[in-house]
Amino acid sequence: MVLLVFMFGASYLLHFLLDRFHLPSLLAPLLVGLVFRFIPQFSWVGKYASSGELGFLSSLGIMLLIFLVGVRVDVNEFKRQSLNMVSIAILNILFSTLIGMLVLLYYGYSLLISALISSALATVAEATIAPILDELDVIRSRSANLILGPGILDDVLEIATASIASVMVGSMGTFNPSMILLGIFVLLILAIIFHRLILPTLASLEVEARAYSLTMLMILVALTFTLISEYFSLGILLGAVTAGIVFQKFISKSGGECVKLLRALAYGFLGPIFFFTIGLSITPESIVKSAMLTLWLVLANFAGKFASTIIVGIYAKMNWKEIVVVGMGLSAKFSMGIIPAQILYSAGLIDEALFTSFVGVSAITTMTIPFTLSYIVKRWREDIINP
């Protein structure tokens, strides 16, 4: 509790500085978490990043943030960009994995380990970037969709690499494509039922729509979809964003008041806790150790992301500012991809140098990309919204 008091107090004061530079307020708790870890006298608080209470609040935070992204996302634009999303996702996985493999093979790692680690690095931390784009009010743009879409699609790769790593160390976990397809099918059916039957029925029963009751309903829907998505190992994002999209038409009944309440809860309470735990999870040691390998993997990460974005950008006639924004947004790490690396390291199948380099890539991109992306989106906002 004391830690949260310090975090909210420092984040509140820091948001005045961020406002002057037109940066999202959610970056304040991320900075506070980084400061706690990088100042030796406070580095002990890092152990709370994975604590049960803080972890639970953090999970609720990212669920609500992504739900609100789903509420605001432009579904028609999402459909129009579906081919470009799939193309970027496939090309990103291909280029990022191949470039990363070349780096790791040069450092003497086996072909299988190089392929697994490189594919894990190819994934996108869209859950970290989406709330920032939402706060900057560009979540309905083509650029935002081309970051969010591939991030959702490569969640399957994250599950696959984690499962393969589990099999390699003798775990019972196996990659079951049929379960993933069944989970997606269940979410789709549930979305149709809520959209066509449950929500219209509830709308007819709400004689006088009250913001607090609709807010409760929104949280219920978000939790339901997220629970099902997590049960089928599809992650928080897919369930939460689907729930938000399903709820889009229903929120007009309250005049948007319930969304304002939920945004206040997400961006003022639970969301900052999520970004605070990200900051707490980054260690200076992960950047310092194996610095050269970390640098090469960072370059491989950016090269793969920007190569795929440039190819699709030329085909889709995107302007160069959109290409830079999408490439930068896709380059963010700190996703579920760290799980296979942790499994392999715990089993002794990869050495400390490779594991710390993997964590170092996540740390560097997490510290730099949200701030860089926020700055360039603010500068190029009109060119991104009206390309």
GROMACS .gro file of C-alpha atoms in nm:
model
  387
    1MET     CA    1   0.000   0.000   0.000
    2VAL     CA    2   0.285   0.240   0.088
    3LEU     CA    3   0.446   0.164  -0.249
    4LEU     CA    4   0.125   0.260  -0.432
    5VAL     CA    5   0.101   0.584  -0.233
    6PHE     CA    6   0.451   0.681  -0.348
    7MET     CA    7   0.376   0.570  -0.706
    8PHE     CA    8   0.052   0.766  -0.741
    9GLY     CA    9   0.201   1.072  -0.569
   10ALA     CA   10   0.510   1.075  -0.790
   11SER     CA   11   0.307   0.999  -1.104
   12TYR     CA   12   0.067   1.283  -1.030
   13LEU     CA   13   0.350   1.533  -0.990
   14LEU     CA   14   0.531   1.399  -1.295
   15HIS     CA   15   0.228   1.435  -1.521
   16PHE     CA   16   0.269   1.816  -1.508
   17LEU     CA   17   0.608   1.778  -1.677
   18LEU     CA   18   0.475   1.527  -1.929
   19ASP     CA   19   0.185   1.761  -2.012
   20ARG     CA   20   0.432   2.035  -2.104
   21PHE     CA   21   0.589   1.803  -2.360
   22HIS     CA   22   0.245   1.671  -2.472
   23LEU     CA   23   0.326   1.315  -2.363
   24PRO     CA   24   0.065   1.062  -2.234
   25SER     CA   25   0.018   1.058  -1.857
   26LEU     CA   26   0.048   0.677  -1.853
   27LEU     CA   27   0.422   0.721  -1.910
   28ALA     CA   28   0.451   0.879  -1.562
   29PRO     CA   29   0.408   0.553  -1.362
   30LEU     CA   30   0.640   0.376  -1.610
   31LEU     CA   31   0.908   0.636  -1.536
   32VAL     CA   32   0.847   0.606  -1.161
   33GLY     CA   33   0.891   0.228  -1.181
   34LEU     CA   34   1.216   0.271  -1.377
   35VAL     CA   35   1.349   0.518  -1.121
   36PHE     CA   36   1.272   0.277  -0.837
   37ARG     CA   37   1.471   0.002  -1.013
   38PHE     CA   38   1.762   0.213  -1.133
   39ILE     CA   39   1.834   0.386  -0.801
   40PRO     CA   40   2.025   0.126  -0.591
   41GLN     CA   41   1.863   0.235  -0.264
   42PHE     CA   42   1.517   0.154  -0.404
   43SER     CA   43   1.597  -0.149  -0.623
   44TRP     CA   44   1.448  -0.382  -0.359
   45VAL     CA   45   1.096  -0.277  -0.461
   46GLY     CA   46   1.137  -0.473  -0.786
   47LYS     CA   47   1.025  -0.790  -0.611
   48TYR     CA   48   0.677  -0.641  -0.577
   49ALA     CA   49   0.637  -0.629  -0.956
   50SER     CA   50   0.535  -0.995  -0.959
   51SER     CA   51   0.351  -0.997  -0.626
   52GLY     CA   52   0.001  -1.141  -0.619
   53GLU     CA   53  -0.183  -0.824  -0.525
   54LEU     CA   54   0.001  -0.593  -0.762
   55GLY     CA   55  -0.009  -0.851  -1.041
   56PHE     CA   56  -0.387  -0.889  -1.005
   57LEU     CA   57  -0.446  -0.514  -1.018
   58SER     CA   58  -0.207  -0.489  -1.313
   59SER     CA   59  -0.403  -0.757  -1.505
   60LEU     CA   60  -0.729  -0.571  -1.439
   61GLY     CA   61  -0.560  -0.253  -1.557
   62ILE     CA   62  -0.449  -0.386  -1.894
   63MET     CA   63  -0.787  -0.557  -1.943
   64LEU     CA   64  -0.976  -0.228  -1.898
   65LEU     CA   65  -0.727  -0.033  -2.110
   66ILE     CA   66  -0.758  -0.278  -2.398
   67PHE     CA   67  -1.137  -0.296  -2.355
   68LEU     CA   68  -1.151   0.082  -2.401
   69VAL     CA   69  -0.932   0.047  -2.710
   70GLY     CA   70  -1.191  -0.198  -2.845
   71VAL     CA   71  -1.471   0.048  -2.769
   72ARG     CA   72  -1.298   0.320  -2.972
   73VAL     CA   73  -1.141   0.119  -3.254
   74ASP     CA   74  -1.280   0.186  -3.602
   75VAL     CA   75  -1.418  -0.154  -3.705
   76ASN     CA   76  -1.466  -0.050  -4.068
   77GLU     CA   77  -1.105   0.069  -4.090
   78PHE     CA   78  -0.999  -0.254  -3.921
   79LYS     CA   79  -1.177  -0.452  -4.193
   80ARG     CA   80  -1.031  -0.236  -4.472
   81GLN     CA   81  -0.680  -0.291  -4.341
   82SER     CA   82  -0.718  -0.665  -4.275
   83LEU     CA   83  -0.503  -0.768  -4.573
   84ASN     CA   84  -0.232  -0.520  -4.478
   85MET     CA   85  -0.243  -0.642  -4.116
   86VAL     CA   86  -0.197  -1.005  -4.217
   87SER     CA   87   0.080  -0.908  -4.458
   88ILE     CA   88   0.271  -0.711  -4.193
   89ALA     CA   89   0.225  -0.989  -3.936
   90ILE     CA   90   0.362  -1.258  -4.172
   91LEU     CA   91   0.648  -1.045  -4.306
   92ASN     CA   92   0.743  -0.930  -3.957
   93ILE     CA   93   0.763  -1.286  -3.827
   94LEU     CA   94   0.961  -1.391  -4.134
   95PHE     CA   95   1.213  -1.104  -4.140
   96SER     CA   96   1.255  -1.065  -3.763
   97THR     CA   97   1.306  -1.439  -3.715
   98LEU     CA   98   1.553  -1.474  -4.002
   99ILE     CA   99   1.762  -1.168  -3.904
  100GLY     CA  100   1.763  -1.271  -3.538
  101MET     CA  101   1.863  -1.625  -3.633
  102LEU     CA  102   2.161  -1.497  -3.830
  103VAL     CA  103   2.280  -1.299  -3.528
  104LEU     CA  104   2.243  -1.592  -3.287
  105LEU     CA  105   2.398  -1.843  -3.529
  106TYR     CA  106   2.696  -1.609  -3.560
  107TYR     CA  107   2.730  -1.616  -3.180
  108GLY     CA  108   2.741  -1.998  -3.190
  109TYR     CA  109   2.389  -2.095  -3.077
  110SER     CA  110   2.217  -2.398  -3.231
  111LEU     CA  111   1.969  -2.366  -3.516
  112LEU     CA  112   1.671  -2.471  -3.299
  113ILE     CA  113   1.754  -2.234  -3.012
  114SER     CA  114   1.823  -1.951  -3.257
  115ALA     CA  115   1.488  -2.008  -3.428
  116LEU     CA  116   1.292  -2.022  -3.101
  117ILE     CA  117   1.449  -1.714  -2.944
  118SER     CA  118   1.430  -1.514  -3.269
  119SER     CA  119   1.062  -1.599  -3.320
  120ALA     CA  120   0.992  -1.498  -2.960
  121LEU     CA  121   1.165  -1.164  -3.029
  122ALA     CA  122   0.953  -1.118  -3.342
  123THR     CA  123   0.632  -1.077  -3.142
  124VAL     CA  124   0.477  -0.737  -3.068
  125ALA     CA  125   0.391  -0.586  -2.729
  126GLU     CA  126   0.071  -0.427  -2.857
  127ALA     CA  127  -0.083  -0.425  -2.508
  128THR     CA  128   0.175  -0.165  -2.401
  129ILE     CA  129   0.140   0.055  -2.710
  130ALA     CA  130  -0.240   0.047  -2.764
  131PRO     CA  131  -0.335   0.244  -2.447
  132ILE     CA  132  -0.083   0.514  -2.538
  133LEU     CA  133  -0.229   0.546  -2.888
  134ASP     CA  134  -0.575   0.560  -2.731
  135GLU     CA  135  -0.472   0.838  -2.492
  136LEU     CA  136  -0.321   1.029  -2.786
  137ASP     CA  137  -0.660   0.994  -2.962
  138VAL     CA  138  -0.524   0.822  -3.275
  139ILE     CA  139  -0.655   0.472  -3.201
  140ARG     CA  140  -0.901   0.491  -3.494
  141SER     CA  141  -0.627   0.571  -3.747
  142ARG     CA  142  -0.485   0.335  -4.008
  143SER     CA  143  -0.147   0.340  -3.833
  144ALA     CA  144  -0.297   0.230  -3.501
  145ASN     CA  145  -0.485  -0.055  -3.668
  146LEU     CA  146  -0.166  -0.171  -3.842
  147ILE     CA  147   0.005  -0.191  -3.502
  148LEU     CA  148  -0.282  -0.350  -3.312
  149GLY     CA  149  -0.384  -0.604  -3.580
  150PRO     CA  150  -0.047  -0.778  -3.632
  151GLY     CA  151   0.002  -0.777  -3.255
  152ILE     CA  152  -0.318  -0.975  -3.209
  153LEU     CA  153  -0.231  -1.213  -3.492
  154ASP     CA  154   0.118  -1.295  -3.361
  155ASP     CA  155  -0.025  -1.399  -3.024
  156VAL     CA  156  -0.059  -1.744  -3.183
  157LEU     CA  157   0.318  -1.745  -3.241
  158GLU     CA  158   0.377  -1.651  -2.877
  159ILE     CA  159   0.167  -1.947  -2.762
  160ALA     CA  160   0.343  -2.181  -3.006
  161THR     CA  161   0.697  -2.085  -2.901
  162ALA     CA  162   0.610  -2.110  -2.532
  163SER     CA  163   0.458  -2.455  -2.591
  164ILE     CA  164   0.758  -2.579  -2.792
  165ALA     CA  165   0.991  -2.456  -2.516
  166SER     CA  166   0.778  -2.644  -2.259
  167VAL     CA  167   0.800  -2.965  -2.464
  168MET     CA  168   1.178  -2.926  -2.495
  169VAL     CA  169   1.221  -2.918  -2.118
  170GLY     CA  170   0.984  -3.211  -2.062
  171SER     CA  171   0.678  -3.015  -1.953
  172MET     CA  172   0.328  -3.144  -2.014
  173GLY     CA  173   0.231  -2.833  -2.209
  174THR     CA  174   0.180  -2.886  -2.583
  175PHE     CA  175   0.077  -2.656  -2.864
  176ASN     CA  176  -0.277  -2.751  -2.956
  177PRO     CA  177  -0.396  -2.564  -3.268
  178SER     CA  178  -0.746  -2.710  -3.234
  179MET     CA  179  -0.786  -2.547  -2.890
  180ILE     CA  180  -0.680  -2.210  -3.030
  181LEU     CA  181  -0.924  -2.239  -3.320
  182LEU     CA  182  -1.197  -2.353  -3.080
  183GLY     CA  183  -1.125  -2.055  -2.854
  184ILE     CA  184  -1.149  -1.811  -3.145
  185PHE     CA  185  -1.473  -1.978  -3.257
  186VAL     CA  186  -1.620  -1.956  -2.904
  187LEU     CA  187  -1.528  -1.586  -2.881
  188LEU     CA  188  -1.688  -1.521  -3.220
  189ILE     CA  189  -2.011  -1.700  -3.126
  190LEU     CA  190  -2.021  -1.523  -2.790
  191ALA     CA  191  -1.967  -1.187  -2.963
  192ILE     CA  192  -2.259  -1.254  -3.200
  193ILE     CA  193  -2.487  -1.363  -2.912
  194PHE     CA  194  -2.403  -1.053  -2.707
  195HIS     CA  195  -2.434  -0.822  -3.007
  196ARG     CA  196  -2.759  -0.963  -3.146
  197LEU     CA  197  -2.940  -1.089  -2.835
  198ILE     CA  198  -2.807  -1.014  -2.487
  199LEU     CA  199  -2.712  -0.645  -2.519
  200PRO     CA  200  -3.026  -0.543  -2.718
  201THR     CA  201  -3.241  -0.722  -2.459
  202LEU     CA  202  -3.066  -0.544  -2.174
  203ALA     CA  203  -3.099  -0.213  -2.360
  204SER     CA  204  -3.477  -0.260  -2.376
  205LEU     CA  205  -3.489  -0.335  -2.002
  206GLU     CA  206  -3.286  -0.025  -1.910
  207VAL     CA  207  -3.578   0.219  -1.896
  208GLU     CA  208  -3.353   0.487  -1.751
  209ALA     CA  209  -2.988   0.419  -1.830
  210ARG     CA  210  -2.771   0.488  -1.527
  211ALA     CA  211  -2.401   0.537  -1.582
  212TYR     CA  212  -2.296   0.328  -1.283
  213SER     CA  213  -2.512   0.028  -1.383
  214LEU     CA  214  -2.385   0.040  -1.742
  215THR     CA  215  -2.029   0.068  -1.612
  216MET     CA  216  -2.088  -0.246  -1.410
  217LEU     CA  217  -2.222  -0.417  -1.724
  218MET     CA  218  -1.917  -0.308  -1.924
  219ILE     CA  219  -1.682  -0.456  -1.664
  220LEU     CA  220  -1.887  -0.777  -1.658
  221VAL     CA  221  -1.867  -0.813  -2.038
  222ALA     CA  222  -1.493  -0.735  -2.038
  223LEU     CA  223  -1.427  -0.993  -1.764
  224THR     CA  224  -1.641  -1.258  -1.938
  225PHE     CA  225  -1.464  -1.229  -2.273
  226THR     CA  226  -1.121  -1.204  -2.111
  227LEU     CA  227  -1.187  -1.511  -1.896
  228ILE     CA  228  -1.281  -1.719  -2.200
  229SER     CA  229  -0.983  -1.587  -2.396
  230GLU     CA  230  -0.746  -1.674  -2.112
  231TYR     CA  231  -0.903  -2.020  -2.070
  232PHE     CA  232  -0.815  -2.104  -2.430
  233SER     CA  233  -0.465  -1.951  -2.385
  234LEU     CA  234  -0.544  -1.666  -2.624
  235GLY     CA  235  -0.429  -1.399  -2.381
  236ILE     CA  236  -0.597  -1.095  -2.231
  237LEU     CA  237  -0.585  -0.873  -2.539
  238LEU     CA  238  -0.802  -1.072  -2.780
  239GLY     CA  239  -1.083  -1.119  -2.529
  240ALA     CA  240  -1.078  -0.762  -2.400
  241VAL     CA  241  -1.064  -0.594  -2.741
  242THR     CA  242  -1.345  -0.820  -2.871
  243ALA     CA  243  -1.560  -0.723  -2.572
  244GLY     CA  244  -1.496  -0.355  -2.643
  245ILE     CA  245  -1.593  -0.388  -3.010
  246VAL     CA  246  -1.913  -0.576  -2.916
  247PHE     CA  247  -2.006  -0.299  -2.671
  248GLN     CA  248  -1.960  -0.010  -2.918
  249LYS     CA  249  -2.326   0.035  -3.019
  250PHE     CA  250  -2.463  -0.023  -2.671
  251ILE     CA  251  -2.270   0.263  -2.505
  252SER     CA  252  -2.461   0.530  -2.700
  253LYS     CA  253  -2.761   0.465  -2.472
  254SER     CA  254  -2.585   0.630  -2.177
  255GLY     CA  255  -2.452   0.921  -2.380
  256GLY     CA  256  -2.099   0.799  -2.323
  257GLU     CA  257  -2.110   0.871  -1.949
  258CYS     CA  258  -2.022   0.513  -1.856
  259VAL     CA  259  -1.717   0.525  -2.085
  260LYS     CA  260  -1.599   0.839  -1.907
  261LEU     CA  261  -1.630   0.662  -1.572
  262LEU     CA  262  -1.444   0.357  -1.699
  263ARG     CA  263  -1.171   0.570  -1.859
  264ALA     CA  264  -1.123   0.748  -1.527
  265LEU     CA  265  -1.087   0.412  -1.352
  266ALA     CA  266  -0.856   0.270  -1.619
  267TYR     CA  267  -0.634   0.572  -1.680
  268GLY     CA  268  -0.641   0.708  -1.325
  269PHE     CA  269  -0.609   0.392  -1.114
  270LEU     CA  270  -0.559   0.046  -1.266
  271GLY     CA  271  -0.375   0.149  -1.584
  272PRO     CA  272  -0.097   0.332  -1.396
  273ILE     CA  273  -0.044   0.021  -1.183
  274PHE     CA  274   0.007  -0.186  -1.502
  275PHE     CA  275   0.268   0.058  -1.638
  276PHE     CA  276   0.430   0.086  -1.293
  277THR     CA  277   0.482  -0.292  -1.283
  278ILE     CA  278   0.643  -0.277  -1.629
  279GLY     CA  279   0.891  -0.022  -1.499
  280LEU     CA  280   0.959  -0.232  -1.190
  281SER     CA  281   1.024  -0.539  -1.405
  282ILE     CA  282   1.319  -0.382  -1.589
  283THR     CA  283   1.660  -0.436  -1.432
  284PRO     CA  284   1.978  -0.239  -1.511
  285GLU     CA  285   2.171  -0.566  -1.509
  286SER     CA  286   1.972  -0.697  -1.806
  287ILE     CA  287   2.099  -0.406  -2.016
  288VAL     CA  288   2.460  -0.403  -1.900
  289LYS     CA  289   2.526  -0.777  -1.929
  290SER     CA  290   2.605  -0.906  -2.279
  291ALA     CA  291   2.572  -0.552  -2.414
  292MET     CA  292   2.703  -0.633  -2.762
  293LEU     CA  293   2.465  -0.925  -2.819
  294THR     CA  294   2.180  -0.713  -2.683
  295LEU     CA  295   2.267  -0.434  -2.927
  296TRP     CA  296   2.268  -0.673  -3.225
  297LEU     CA  297   1.932  -0.821  -3.121
  298VAL     CA  298   1.784  -0.471  -3.081
  299LEU     CA  299   1.902  -0.385  -3.433
  300ALA     CA  300   1.760  -0.714  -3.564
  301ASN     CA  301   1.428  -0.633  -3.395
  302PHE     CA  302   1.405  -0.290  -3.561
  303ALA     CA  303   1.528  -0.419  -3.898
  304GLY     CA  304   1.262  -0.691  -3.917
  305LYS     CA  305   0.979  -0.462  -3.810
  306PHE     CA  306   1.070  -0.175  -4.042
  307ALA     CA  307   1.142  -0.405  -4.340
  308SER     CA  308   0.792  -0.555  -4.319
  309THR     CA  309   0.632  -0.212  -4.264
  310ILE     CA  310   0.814  -0.052  -4.559
  311ILE     CA  311   0.708  -0.331  -4.799
  312VAL     CA  312   0.342  -0.315  -4.694
  313GLY     CA  313   0.357   0.065  -4.669
  314ILE     CA  314   0.466   0.098  -5.032
  315TYR     CA  315   0.191  -0.142  -5.142
  316ALA     CA  316  -0.075   0.036  -4.930
  317LYS     CA  317   0.047   0.383  -5.038
  318MET     CA  318   0.122   0.494  -4.683
  319ASN     CA  319   0.317   0.814  -4.632
  320TRP     CA  320   0.662   0.788  -4.477
  321LYS     CA  321   0.543   0.925  -4.142
  322GLU     CA  322   0.285   0.647  -4.114
  323ILE     CA  323   0.555   0.391  -4.196
  324VAL     CA  324   0.780   0.526  -3.921
  325VAL     CA  325   0.496   0.524  -3.665
  326VAL     CA  326   0.386   0.168  -3.751
  327GLY     CA  327   0.745   0.038  -3.759
  328MET     CA  328   0.819   0.200  -3.423
  329GLY     CA  329   0.496   0.071  -3.267
  330LEU     CA  330   0.562  -0.285  -3.384
  331SER     CA  331   0.916  -0.276  -3.240
  332ALA     CA  332   0.798  -0.262  -2.877
  333LYS     CA  333   0.872  -0.577  -2.679
  334PHE     CA  334   0.777  -0.681  -2.325
  335SER     CA  335   0.513  -0.930  -2.428
  336MET     CA  336   0.441  -1.297  -2.365
  337GLY     CA  337   0.743  -1.375  -2.583
  338ILE     CA  338   0.964  -1.368  -2.275
  339ILE     CA  339   0.799  -1.688  -2.145
  340PRO     CA  340   0.980  -1.936  -2.378
  341ALA     CA  341   1.312  -1.766  -2.302
  342GLN     CA  342   1.244  -1.800  -1.928
  343ILE     CA  343   1.151  -2.169  -1.968
  344LEU     CA  344   1.463  -2.250  -2.170
  345TYR     CA  345   1.688  -2.056  -1.931
  346SER     CA  346   1.542  -2.223  -1.622
  347ALA     CA  347   1.609  -2.564  -1.781
  348GLY     CA  348   1.967  -2.471  -1.868
  349LEU     CA  349   1.909  -2.492  -2.245
  350ILE     CA  350   2.024  -2.134  -2.303
  351ASP     CA  351   2.300  -1.952  -2.117
  352GLU     CA  352   2.276  -1.641  -1.902
  353ALA     CA  353   2.422  -1.422  -2.176
  354LEU     CA  354   2.140  -1.499  -2.419
  355PHE     CA  355   1.867  -1.472  -2.158
  356THR     CA  356   1.991  -1.137  -2.024
  357SER     CA  357   2.022  -1.011  -2.384
  358PHE     CA  358   1.661  -1.112  -2.448
  359VAL     CA  359   1.547  -0.927  -2.136
  360GLY     CA  360   1.774  -0.638  -2.233
  361VAL     CA  361   1.597  -0.600  -2.569
  362SER     CA  362   1.264  -0.583  -2.385
  363ALA     CA  363   1.404  -0.331  -2.138
  364ILE     CA  364   1.555  -0.101  -2.401
  365THR     CA  365   1.248  -0.099  -2.626
  366THR     CA  366   1.015  -0.051  -2.328
  367MET     CA  367   1.217   0.247  -2.206
  368THR     CA  368   1.253   0.416  -2.544
  369ILE     CA  369   0.963   0.334  -2.776
  370PRO     CA  370   0.664   0.463  -2.572
  371PHE     CA  371   0.833   0.803  -2.532
  372THR     CA  372   0.961   0.820  -2.890
  373LEU     CA  373   0.629   0.707  -3.033
  374SER     CA  374   0.435   0.957  -2.823
  375TYR     CA  375   0.660   1.240  -2.940
  376ILE     CA  376   0.640   1.164  -3.312
  377VAL     CA  377   0.265   1.095  -3.301
  378LYS     CA  378   0.215   1.437  -3.140
  379ARG     CA  379   0.433   1.600  -3.406
  380TRP     CA  380   0.277   1.416  -3.702
  381ARG     CA  381  -0.077   1.373  -3.574
  382GLU     CA  382  -0.252   1.534  -3.874
  383ASP     CA  383  -0.050   1.331  -4.124
  384ILE     CA  384  -0.137   1.011  -3.937
  385ILE     CA  385  -0.510   1.076  -3.893
  386ASN     CA  386  -0.556   1.225  -4.243
  387PRO     CA  387  -0.291   1.054  -4.461
   0.00000   0.00000   0.00000
